Short mmCIF file of C-alpha atoms in Angstrom, two decimals:
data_model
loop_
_atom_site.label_atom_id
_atom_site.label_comp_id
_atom_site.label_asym_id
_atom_site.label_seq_id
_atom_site.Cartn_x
_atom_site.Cartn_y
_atom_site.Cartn_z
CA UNK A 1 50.07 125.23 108.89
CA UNK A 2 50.79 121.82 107.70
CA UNK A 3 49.59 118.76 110.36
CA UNK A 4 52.70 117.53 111.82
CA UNK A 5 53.88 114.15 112.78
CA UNK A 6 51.57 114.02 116.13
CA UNK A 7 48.69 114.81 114.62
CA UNK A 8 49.07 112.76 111.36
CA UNK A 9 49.93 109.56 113.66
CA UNK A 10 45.91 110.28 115.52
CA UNK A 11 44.54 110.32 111.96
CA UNK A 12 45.82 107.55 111.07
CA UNK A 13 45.11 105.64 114.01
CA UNK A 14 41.07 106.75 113.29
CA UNK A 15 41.41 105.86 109.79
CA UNK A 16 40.88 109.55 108.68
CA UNK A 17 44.02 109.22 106.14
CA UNK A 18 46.83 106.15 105.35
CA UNK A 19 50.20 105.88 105.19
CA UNK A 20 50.19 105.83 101.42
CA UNK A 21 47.79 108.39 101.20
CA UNK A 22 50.62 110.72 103.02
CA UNK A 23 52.99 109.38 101.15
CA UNK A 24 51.56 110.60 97.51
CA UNK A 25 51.02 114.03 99.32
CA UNK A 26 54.27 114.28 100.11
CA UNK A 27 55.88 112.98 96.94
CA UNK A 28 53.24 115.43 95.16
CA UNK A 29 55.03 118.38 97.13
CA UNK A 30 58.60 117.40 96.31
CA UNK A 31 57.06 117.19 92.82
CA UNK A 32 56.37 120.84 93.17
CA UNK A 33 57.86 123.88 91.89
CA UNK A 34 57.63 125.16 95.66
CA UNK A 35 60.69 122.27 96.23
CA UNK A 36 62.54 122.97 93.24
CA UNK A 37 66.10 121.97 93.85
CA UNK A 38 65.40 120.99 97.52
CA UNK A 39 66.22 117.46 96.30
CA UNK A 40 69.54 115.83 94.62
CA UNK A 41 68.15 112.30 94.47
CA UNK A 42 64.39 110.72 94.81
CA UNK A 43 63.30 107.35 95.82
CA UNK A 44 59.75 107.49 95.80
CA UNK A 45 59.35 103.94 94.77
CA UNK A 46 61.12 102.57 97.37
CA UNK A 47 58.92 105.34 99.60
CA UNK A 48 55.92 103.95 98.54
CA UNK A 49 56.46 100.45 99.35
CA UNK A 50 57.63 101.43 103.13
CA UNK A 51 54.87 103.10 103.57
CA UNK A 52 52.45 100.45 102.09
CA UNK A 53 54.15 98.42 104.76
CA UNK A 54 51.35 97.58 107.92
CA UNK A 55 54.41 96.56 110.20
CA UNK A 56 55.08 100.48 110.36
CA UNK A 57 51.84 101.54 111.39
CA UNK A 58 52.43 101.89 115.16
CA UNK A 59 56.16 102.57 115.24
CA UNK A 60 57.07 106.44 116.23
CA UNK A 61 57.37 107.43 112.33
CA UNK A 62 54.54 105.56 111.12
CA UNK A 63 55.60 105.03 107.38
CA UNK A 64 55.44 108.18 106.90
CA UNK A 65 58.04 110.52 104.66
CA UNK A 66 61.61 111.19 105.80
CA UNK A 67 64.19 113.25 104.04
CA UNK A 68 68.15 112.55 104.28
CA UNK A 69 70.62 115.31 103.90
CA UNK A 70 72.69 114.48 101.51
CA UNK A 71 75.77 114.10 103.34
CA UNK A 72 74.51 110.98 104.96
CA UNK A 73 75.09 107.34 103.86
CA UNK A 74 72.74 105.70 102.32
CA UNK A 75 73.27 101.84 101.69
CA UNK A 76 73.94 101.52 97.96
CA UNK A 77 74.39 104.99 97.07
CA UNK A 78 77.33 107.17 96.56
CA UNK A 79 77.61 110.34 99.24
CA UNK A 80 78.08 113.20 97.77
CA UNK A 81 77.72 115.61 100.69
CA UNK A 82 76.07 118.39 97.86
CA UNK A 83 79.69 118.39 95.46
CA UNK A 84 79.85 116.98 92.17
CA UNK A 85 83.54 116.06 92.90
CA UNK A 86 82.36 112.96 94.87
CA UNK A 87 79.39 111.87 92.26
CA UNK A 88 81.66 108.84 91.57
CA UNK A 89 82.52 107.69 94.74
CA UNK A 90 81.97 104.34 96.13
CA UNK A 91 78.64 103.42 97.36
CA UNK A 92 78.08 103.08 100.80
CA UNK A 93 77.91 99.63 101.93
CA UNK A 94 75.28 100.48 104.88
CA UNK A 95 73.30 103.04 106.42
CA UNK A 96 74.60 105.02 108.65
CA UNK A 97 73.18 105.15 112.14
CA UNK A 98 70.55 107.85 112.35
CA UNK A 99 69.04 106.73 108.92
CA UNK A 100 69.06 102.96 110.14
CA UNK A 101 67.52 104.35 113.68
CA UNK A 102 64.68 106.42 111.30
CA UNK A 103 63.88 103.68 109.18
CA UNK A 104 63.72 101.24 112.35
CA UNK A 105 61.27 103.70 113.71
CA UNK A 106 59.04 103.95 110.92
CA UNK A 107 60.56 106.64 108.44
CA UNK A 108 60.12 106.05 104.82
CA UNK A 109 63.02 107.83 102.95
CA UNK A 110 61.73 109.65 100.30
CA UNK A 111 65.03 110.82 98.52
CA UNK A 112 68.59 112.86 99.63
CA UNK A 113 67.94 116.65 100.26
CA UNK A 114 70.57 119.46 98.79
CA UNK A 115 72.96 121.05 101.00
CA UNK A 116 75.43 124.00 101.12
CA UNK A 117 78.90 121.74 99.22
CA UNK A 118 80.59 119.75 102.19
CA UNK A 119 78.01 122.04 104.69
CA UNK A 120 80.68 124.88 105.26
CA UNK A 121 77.98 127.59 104.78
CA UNK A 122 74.86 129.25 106.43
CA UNK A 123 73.62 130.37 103.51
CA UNK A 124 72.84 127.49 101.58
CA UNK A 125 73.54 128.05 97.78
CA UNK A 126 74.66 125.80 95.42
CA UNK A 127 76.40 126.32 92.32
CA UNK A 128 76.13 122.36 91.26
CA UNK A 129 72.54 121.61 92.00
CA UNK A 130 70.98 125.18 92.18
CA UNK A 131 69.67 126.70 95.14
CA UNK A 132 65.95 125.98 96.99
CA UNK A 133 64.24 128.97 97.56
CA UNK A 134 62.90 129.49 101.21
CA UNK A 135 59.37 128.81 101.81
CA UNK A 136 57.12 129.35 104.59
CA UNK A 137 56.27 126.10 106.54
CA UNK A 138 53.61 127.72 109.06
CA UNK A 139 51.96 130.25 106.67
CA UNK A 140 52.76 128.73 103.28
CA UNK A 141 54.58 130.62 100.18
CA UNK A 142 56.83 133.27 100.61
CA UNK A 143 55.13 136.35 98.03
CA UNK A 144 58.15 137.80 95.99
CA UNK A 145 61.42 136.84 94.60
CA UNK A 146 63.08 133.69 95.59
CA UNK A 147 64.80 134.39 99.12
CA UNK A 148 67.80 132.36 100.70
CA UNK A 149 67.17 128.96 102.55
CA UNK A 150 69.76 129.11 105.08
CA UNK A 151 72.38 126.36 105.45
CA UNK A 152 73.75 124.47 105.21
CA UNK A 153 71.32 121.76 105.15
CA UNK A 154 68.81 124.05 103.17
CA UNK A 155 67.19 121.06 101.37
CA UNK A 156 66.33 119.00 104.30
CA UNK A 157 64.68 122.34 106.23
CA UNK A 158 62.81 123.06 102.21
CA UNK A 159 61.31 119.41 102.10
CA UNK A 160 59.63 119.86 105.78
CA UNK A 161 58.48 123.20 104.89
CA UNK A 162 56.95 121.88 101.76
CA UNK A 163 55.25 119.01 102.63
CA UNK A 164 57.76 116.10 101.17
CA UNK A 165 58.69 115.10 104.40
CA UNK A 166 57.87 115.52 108.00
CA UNK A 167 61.40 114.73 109.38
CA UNK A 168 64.29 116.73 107.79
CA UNK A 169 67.38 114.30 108.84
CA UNK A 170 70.65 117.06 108.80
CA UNK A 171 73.79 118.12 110.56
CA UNK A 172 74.73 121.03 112.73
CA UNK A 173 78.17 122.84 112.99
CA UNK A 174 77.81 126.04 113.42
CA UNK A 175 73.88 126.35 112.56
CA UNK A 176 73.03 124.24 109.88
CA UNK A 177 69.83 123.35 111.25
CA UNK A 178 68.46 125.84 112.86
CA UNK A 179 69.60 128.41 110.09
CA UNK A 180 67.21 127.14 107.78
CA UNK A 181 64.51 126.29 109.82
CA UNK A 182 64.19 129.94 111.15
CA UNK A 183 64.39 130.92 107.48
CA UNK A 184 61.52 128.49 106.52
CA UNK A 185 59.28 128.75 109.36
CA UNK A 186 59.47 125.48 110.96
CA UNK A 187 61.42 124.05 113.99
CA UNK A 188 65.05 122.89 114.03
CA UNK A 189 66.57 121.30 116.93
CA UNK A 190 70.42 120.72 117.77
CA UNK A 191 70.54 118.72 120.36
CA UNK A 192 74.25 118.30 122.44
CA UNK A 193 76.38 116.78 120.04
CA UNK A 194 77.64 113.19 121.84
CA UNK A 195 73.81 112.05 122.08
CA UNK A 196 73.85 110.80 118.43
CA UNK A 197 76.31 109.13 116.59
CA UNK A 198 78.03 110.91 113.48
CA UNK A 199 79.46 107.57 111.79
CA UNK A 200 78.74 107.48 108.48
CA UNK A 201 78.06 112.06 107.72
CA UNK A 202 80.88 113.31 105.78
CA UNK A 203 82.32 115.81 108.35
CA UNK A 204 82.53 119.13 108.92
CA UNK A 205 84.40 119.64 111.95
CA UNK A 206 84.70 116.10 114.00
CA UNK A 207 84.81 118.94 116.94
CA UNK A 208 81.15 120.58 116.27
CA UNK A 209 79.16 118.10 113.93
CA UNK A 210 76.07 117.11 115.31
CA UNK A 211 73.22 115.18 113.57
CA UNK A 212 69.86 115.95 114.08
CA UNK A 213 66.73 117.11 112.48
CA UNK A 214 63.99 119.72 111.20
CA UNK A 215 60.46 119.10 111.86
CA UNK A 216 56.72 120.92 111.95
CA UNK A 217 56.21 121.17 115.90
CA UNK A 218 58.53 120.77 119.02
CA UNK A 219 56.52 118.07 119.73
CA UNK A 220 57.63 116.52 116.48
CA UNK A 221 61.13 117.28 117.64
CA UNK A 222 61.15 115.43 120.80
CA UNK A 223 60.00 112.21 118.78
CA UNK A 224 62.50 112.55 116.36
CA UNK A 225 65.26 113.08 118.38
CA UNK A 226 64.46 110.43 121.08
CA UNK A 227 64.80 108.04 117.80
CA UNK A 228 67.95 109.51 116.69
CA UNK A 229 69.18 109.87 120.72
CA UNK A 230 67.67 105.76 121.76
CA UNK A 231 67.18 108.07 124.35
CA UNK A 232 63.72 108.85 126.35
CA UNK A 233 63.06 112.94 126.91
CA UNK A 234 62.23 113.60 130.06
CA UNK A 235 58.99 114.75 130.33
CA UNK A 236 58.39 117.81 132.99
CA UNK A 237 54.93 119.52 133.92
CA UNK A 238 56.68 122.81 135.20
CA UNK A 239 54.61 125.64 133.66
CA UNK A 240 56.01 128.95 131.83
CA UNK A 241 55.81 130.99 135.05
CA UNK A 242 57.97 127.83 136.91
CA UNK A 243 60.67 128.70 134.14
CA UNK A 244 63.86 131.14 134.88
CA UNK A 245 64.15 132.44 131.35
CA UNK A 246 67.28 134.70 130.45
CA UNK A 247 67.51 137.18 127.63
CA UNK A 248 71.80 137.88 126.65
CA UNK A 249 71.90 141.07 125.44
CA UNK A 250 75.46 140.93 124.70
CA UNK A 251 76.30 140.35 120.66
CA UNK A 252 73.15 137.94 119.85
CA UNK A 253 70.87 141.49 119.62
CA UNK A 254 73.08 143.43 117.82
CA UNK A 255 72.10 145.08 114.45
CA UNK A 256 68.86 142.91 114.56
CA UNK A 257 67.41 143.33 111.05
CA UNK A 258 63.27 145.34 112.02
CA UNK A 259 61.44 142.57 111.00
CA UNK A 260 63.64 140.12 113.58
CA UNK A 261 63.55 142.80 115.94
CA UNK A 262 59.86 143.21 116.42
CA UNK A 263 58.85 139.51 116.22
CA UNK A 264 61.64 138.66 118.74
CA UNK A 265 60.11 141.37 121.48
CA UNK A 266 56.35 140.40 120.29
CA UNK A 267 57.39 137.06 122.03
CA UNK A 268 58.97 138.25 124.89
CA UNK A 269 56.13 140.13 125.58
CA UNK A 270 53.78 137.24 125.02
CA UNK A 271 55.68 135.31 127.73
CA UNK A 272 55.88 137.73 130.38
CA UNK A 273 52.25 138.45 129.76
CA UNK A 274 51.88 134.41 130.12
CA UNK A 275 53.62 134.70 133.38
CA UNK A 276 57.23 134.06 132.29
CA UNK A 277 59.97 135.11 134.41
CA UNK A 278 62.40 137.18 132.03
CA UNK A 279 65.86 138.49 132.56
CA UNK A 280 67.88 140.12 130.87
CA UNK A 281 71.60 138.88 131.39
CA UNK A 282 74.99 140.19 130.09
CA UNK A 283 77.15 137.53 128.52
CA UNK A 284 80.97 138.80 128.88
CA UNK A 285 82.74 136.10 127.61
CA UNK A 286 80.83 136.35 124.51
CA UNK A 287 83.25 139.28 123.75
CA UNK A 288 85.93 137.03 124.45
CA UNK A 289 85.39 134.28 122.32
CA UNK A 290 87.98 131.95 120.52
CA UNK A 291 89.83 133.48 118.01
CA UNK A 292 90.11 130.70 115.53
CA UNK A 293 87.40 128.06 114.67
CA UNK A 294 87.09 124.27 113.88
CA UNK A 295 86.17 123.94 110.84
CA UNK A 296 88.48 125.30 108.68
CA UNK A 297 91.47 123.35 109.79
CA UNK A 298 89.55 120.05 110.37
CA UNK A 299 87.48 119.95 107.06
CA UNK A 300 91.11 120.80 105.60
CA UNK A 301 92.74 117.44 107.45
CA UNK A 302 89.40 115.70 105.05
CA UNK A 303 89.78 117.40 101.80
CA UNK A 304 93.44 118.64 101.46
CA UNK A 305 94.41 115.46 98.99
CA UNK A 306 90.73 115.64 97.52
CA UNK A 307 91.66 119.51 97.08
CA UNK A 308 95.24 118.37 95.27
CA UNK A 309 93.32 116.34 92.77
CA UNK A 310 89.84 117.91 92.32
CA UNK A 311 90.47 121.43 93.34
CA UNK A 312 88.84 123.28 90.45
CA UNK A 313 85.88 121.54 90.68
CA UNK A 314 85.08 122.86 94.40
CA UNK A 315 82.76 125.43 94.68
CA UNK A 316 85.59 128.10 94.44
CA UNK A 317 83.21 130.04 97.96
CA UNK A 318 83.73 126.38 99.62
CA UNK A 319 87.11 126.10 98.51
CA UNK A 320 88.51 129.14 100.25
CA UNK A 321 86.52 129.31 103.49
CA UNK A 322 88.13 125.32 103.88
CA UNK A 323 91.75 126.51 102.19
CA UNK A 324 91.70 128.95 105.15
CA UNK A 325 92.47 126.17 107.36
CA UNK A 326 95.64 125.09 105.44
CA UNK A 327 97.38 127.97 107.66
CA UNK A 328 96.85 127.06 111.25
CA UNK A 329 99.33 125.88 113.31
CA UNK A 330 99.94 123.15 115.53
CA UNK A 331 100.68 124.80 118.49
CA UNK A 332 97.15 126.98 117.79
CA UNK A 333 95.36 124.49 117.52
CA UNK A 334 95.78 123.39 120.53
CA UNK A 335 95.63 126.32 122.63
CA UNK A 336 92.10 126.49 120.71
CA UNK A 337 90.87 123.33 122.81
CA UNK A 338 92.37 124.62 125.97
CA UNK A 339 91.00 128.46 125.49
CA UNK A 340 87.32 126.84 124.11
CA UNK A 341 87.11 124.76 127.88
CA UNK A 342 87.48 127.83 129.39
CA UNK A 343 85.32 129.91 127.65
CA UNK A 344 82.66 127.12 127.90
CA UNK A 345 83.06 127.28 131.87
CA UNK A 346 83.32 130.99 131.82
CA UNK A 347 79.70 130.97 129.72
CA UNK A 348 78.43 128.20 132.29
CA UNK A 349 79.25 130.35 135.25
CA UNK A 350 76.49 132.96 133.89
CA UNK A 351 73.65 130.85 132.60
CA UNK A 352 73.89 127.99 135.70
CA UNK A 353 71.10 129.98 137.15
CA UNK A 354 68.53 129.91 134.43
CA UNK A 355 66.63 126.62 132.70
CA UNK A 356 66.97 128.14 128.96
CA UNK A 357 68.40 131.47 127.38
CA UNK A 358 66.36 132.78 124.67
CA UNK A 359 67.70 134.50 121.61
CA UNK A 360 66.92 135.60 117.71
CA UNK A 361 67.64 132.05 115.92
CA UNK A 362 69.56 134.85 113.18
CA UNK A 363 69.68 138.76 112.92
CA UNK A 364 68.21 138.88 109.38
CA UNK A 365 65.55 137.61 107.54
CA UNK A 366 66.30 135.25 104.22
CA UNK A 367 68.38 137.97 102.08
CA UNK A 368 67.32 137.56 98.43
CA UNK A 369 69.20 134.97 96.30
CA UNK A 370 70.16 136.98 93.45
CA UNK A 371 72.06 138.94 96.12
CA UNK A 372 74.42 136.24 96.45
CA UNK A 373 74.32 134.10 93.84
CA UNK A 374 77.44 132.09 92.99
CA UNK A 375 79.30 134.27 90.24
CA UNK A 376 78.44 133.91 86.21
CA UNK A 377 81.11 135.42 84.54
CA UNK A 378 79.45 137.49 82.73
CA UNK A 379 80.25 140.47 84.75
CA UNK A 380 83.31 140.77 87.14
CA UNK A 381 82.04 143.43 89.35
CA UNK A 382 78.73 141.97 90.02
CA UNK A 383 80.36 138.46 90.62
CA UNK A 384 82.60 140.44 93.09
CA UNK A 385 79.64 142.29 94.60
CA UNK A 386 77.66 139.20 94.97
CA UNK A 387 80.53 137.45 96.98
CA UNK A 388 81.05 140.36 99.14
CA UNK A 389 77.59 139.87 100.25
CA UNK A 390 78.09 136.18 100.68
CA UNK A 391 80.24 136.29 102.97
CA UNK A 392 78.70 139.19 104.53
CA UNK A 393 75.19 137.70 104.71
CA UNK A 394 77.31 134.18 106.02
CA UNK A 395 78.39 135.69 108.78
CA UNK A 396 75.71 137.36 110.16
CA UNK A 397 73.49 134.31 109.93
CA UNK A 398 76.07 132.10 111.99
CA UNK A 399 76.75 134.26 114.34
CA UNK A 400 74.19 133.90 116.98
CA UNK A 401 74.05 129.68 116.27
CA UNK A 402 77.91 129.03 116.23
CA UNK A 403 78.24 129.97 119.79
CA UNK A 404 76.29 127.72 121.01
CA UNK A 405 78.09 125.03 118.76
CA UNK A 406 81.02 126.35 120.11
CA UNK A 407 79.60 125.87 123.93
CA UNK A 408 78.81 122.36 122.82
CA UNK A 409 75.33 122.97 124.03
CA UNK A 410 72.09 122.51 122.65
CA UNK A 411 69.00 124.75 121.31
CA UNK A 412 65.85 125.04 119.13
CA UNK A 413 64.48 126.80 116.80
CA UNK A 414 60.67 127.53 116.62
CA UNK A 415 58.88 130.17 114.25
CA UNK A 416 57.62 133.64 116.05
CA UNK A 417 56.53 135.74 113.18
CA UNK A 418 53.10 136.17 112.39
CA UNK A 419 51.22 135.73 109.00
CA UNK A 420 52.16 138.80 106.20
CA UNK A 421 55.67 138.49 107.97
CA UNK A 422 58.84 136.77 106.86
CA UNK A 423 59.88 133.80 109.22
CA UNK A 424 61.73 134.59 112.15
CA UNK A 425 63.03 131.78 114.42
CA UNK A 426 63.45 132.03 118.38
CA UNK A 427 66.33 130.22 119.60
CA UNK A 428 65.60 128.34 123.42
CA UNK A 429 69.60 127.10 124.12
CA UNK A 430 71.33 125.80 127.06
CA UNK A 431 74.97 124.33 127.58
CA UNK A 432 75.74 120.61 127.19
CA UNK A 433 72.69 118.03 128.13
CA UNK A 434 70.51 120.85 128.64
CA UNK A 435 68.33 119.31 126.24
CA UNK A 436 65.14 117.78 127.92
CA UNK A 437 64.90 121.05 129.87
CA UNK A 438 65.11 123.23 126.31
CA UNK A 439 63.09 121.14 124.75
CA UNK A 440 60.07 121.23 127.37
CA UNK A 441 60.67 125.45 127.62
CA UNK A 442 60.33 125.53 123.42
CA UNK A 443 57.09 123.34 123.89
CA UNK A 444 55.80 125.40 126.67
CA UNK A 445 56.61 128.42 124.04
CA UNK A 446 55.13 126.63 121.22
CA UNK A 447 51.99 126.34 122.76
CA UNK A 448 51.60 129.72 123.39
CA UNK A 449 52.14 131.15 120.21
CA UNK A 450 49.62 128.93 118.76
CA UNK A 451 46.94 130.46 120.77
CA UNK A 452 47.97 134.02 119.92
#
């Protein structure tokens, strides 16, 4: 497993490595053929000198290597938010608020990560950049052919896994961190979506975006996100048996791919045998969720003139999923805020007694990428074939993530499987400013599985 954050701040502060000595290690790894495609644009000059920097030494990030999804602004550089149709767009004038609030704390950017095009995917191909494969950030590389890397920000979850970065800055909507960090076997954390600012992130859904971040360790995500939040975690010394822990069994275990299956009840097992308090709960209004979502119609209010003039250029998978929005009305829209307020009480009502929920992060493992790789032309069956699975594969990976995006709550992602295995994530989630409380349950869990 690589050192994370925590333990790379200790060695520096005994002199057993440098700033700039991390900082060649990690531009060495996006240099890689492991991180192939995980990046759209480098800046490893500009890397280098931060971290050369002594000012940095004893802030939270240290100087050390930061990645930026590429939906982010970057002052001086276009956003491109993973689309080529926006390659000529005006340079942002600033940063926006979670890279000036990295940088602040330390973080040397080393470059802007790939991303699903405009983030409306869990899968995380792209036809304009080409696709990361997954990798395995707590037992190294996935043996085979190149697997999936989740989206949509599959770069940013790739460069953490890797070794090019120790913070992955991204966004989440319906699962775009914690997608790919289950699928690269490293920790993803959404944390409730008012804590940090989304000025300056191309949107999604200005209902569901959140910005936050992938990262080695829990630990590492409690840093991270108290920079992003300006925000101190609240630190608790409750042990796992002190915890009320609550397995749904109601849609997030259904059709659990083996592999998913075994590592998720491997854990649970773990924790009761550590003491933990375990129930399983039903979820009812999880059958009862909203018909229509968010995105669609509100990335449609963003792109619909972009769409007039630059249509064909779209990634035609992106294209439809945000055409789809084009066809809700007025009046549903709004019943979809009233009828999401209730389901978001109705949920409450059933975990209020419980600190955290625990869950699979996704019911698969990372599908293969030829399996849904964006169509060639060369053969009109397979193309069709390959999207079927798309969108197949799509929804199966946001489905246990979107409700909680959907709940406005917040949850981590942590990596359960074992070496020989391919990464499985365990989600600990909670409703809205549940996060100090999820956080300390995913550490608890965290340090468990690394004594197994």
């Amino acid at each position: 497993m690589l050192p994370d954050l925590d333990t790379t701040r200790r060695m520096l502060q005994s002199h057993q490595t440098s700033a700039p000595q991390e900082m060649e290690r990690a531009i060495a790894a996006a240099q890689s053929t492991a991180c192939r495609h995980a990046f759209v644009r480098t800046g490893f000059d500009e890397a280098r000198s931060q971290a050369a920097n002594p000012s940095l030494q004893h802030l939270p990030l240290a100087g050390l290597a930061v990645s930026v999804k590429d939906l982010f602004d970057l002052q001086g550089q276009p956003t491109p938010a993973g689309s080529v149709v926006l390659a000529d767009a005006p340079a942002a004038s600033a940063d926006c608020p979670a890279v000036a609030r990295l940088r602040a704390a330390g973080g040397a950017v080393i470059g802007r990560t790939n991303m699903t095009e405009f983030a409306f995917s869990g899968v995380g191909v792209n036809p304009h950049h080409g696709t990361p494969a997954a990798h395995d950030g707590r037992f190294g590389t996935l043996v085979g052919p190149a697997r999936v890397p989740g989206g949509s920000s599959s770069g940013a979850a790739v460069s953490v896994a890797t070794g090019a970065a120790f913070v992955g800055l991204g966004s989440d909507t319906g699962g775009s961190i914690r997608i790919p960090a289950a699928l690269n076997g490293v920790v993803g954390f959404k944390n409730t979506a008012r804590l940090v600012p989304t000025q300056g992130a191309l949107p999604l859904s200005t209902t569901l975006d959140t910005v936050c971040a992938t990262t080695r360790s829990v630990r590492d995500a409690i840093v991270v996100h108290e920079v992003l939040a300006q925000r101190r975690v609240a630190r608790s010394t409750a042990p796992l048996p002190a915890l009320r822990l609550a397995v749904p069994t109601t849609v997030f275990l259904d059709g659990l791919d083996a592999p998913v299956s075994q590592a998720f009840e491997r854990t649970l097992a773990q924790l009761r045998q550590a003491g933990a308090q375990i129930a399983e709960i039903d979820l009812p209004a999880m059958r009862q969720q909203p018909a229509y979502g968010f995105s669609a119609p509100e990335s449609y209010a963003w792109h619909r003139e972009l769409l007039q003039r630059a249509g064909e250029r779209y990634d035609p998978r992106v294209r439809k999923r945000i055409e789809a929005g084009a066809t809700l009305r007025a009046w549903e829209y709004i019943d979809l805020l009233r009828s999401r307020q209730q389901w978001i009480a109705d949920m409450q009502a059933c975990m209020a007694p419980y600190d955290a929920l625990l869950s699979p992060t996704v019911p698969i493992t990372a599908p293969l990428l030829a399996s849904v790789a964006p169509a060639d032309g060369q053969d009109a069956a397979m193309d069709a074939a390959r999207d079927a699975e798309f969108f197949r594969v799509n929804a199966l990976l946001l489905r246990n993530t979107s409700a909680v995006n959907l709940l406005d709550g917040c949850a981590l992602s942590l990596p359960c499987h074992t070496a020989g295995e391919l990464p499985v994530g365990l989600m600990v989630w909670h409703a809205a400013l549940h996060d100090d409380t999820v956080l300390h349950v995913g550490l608890q869990i965290e340090e468990l599985l690394q004594k197994q």
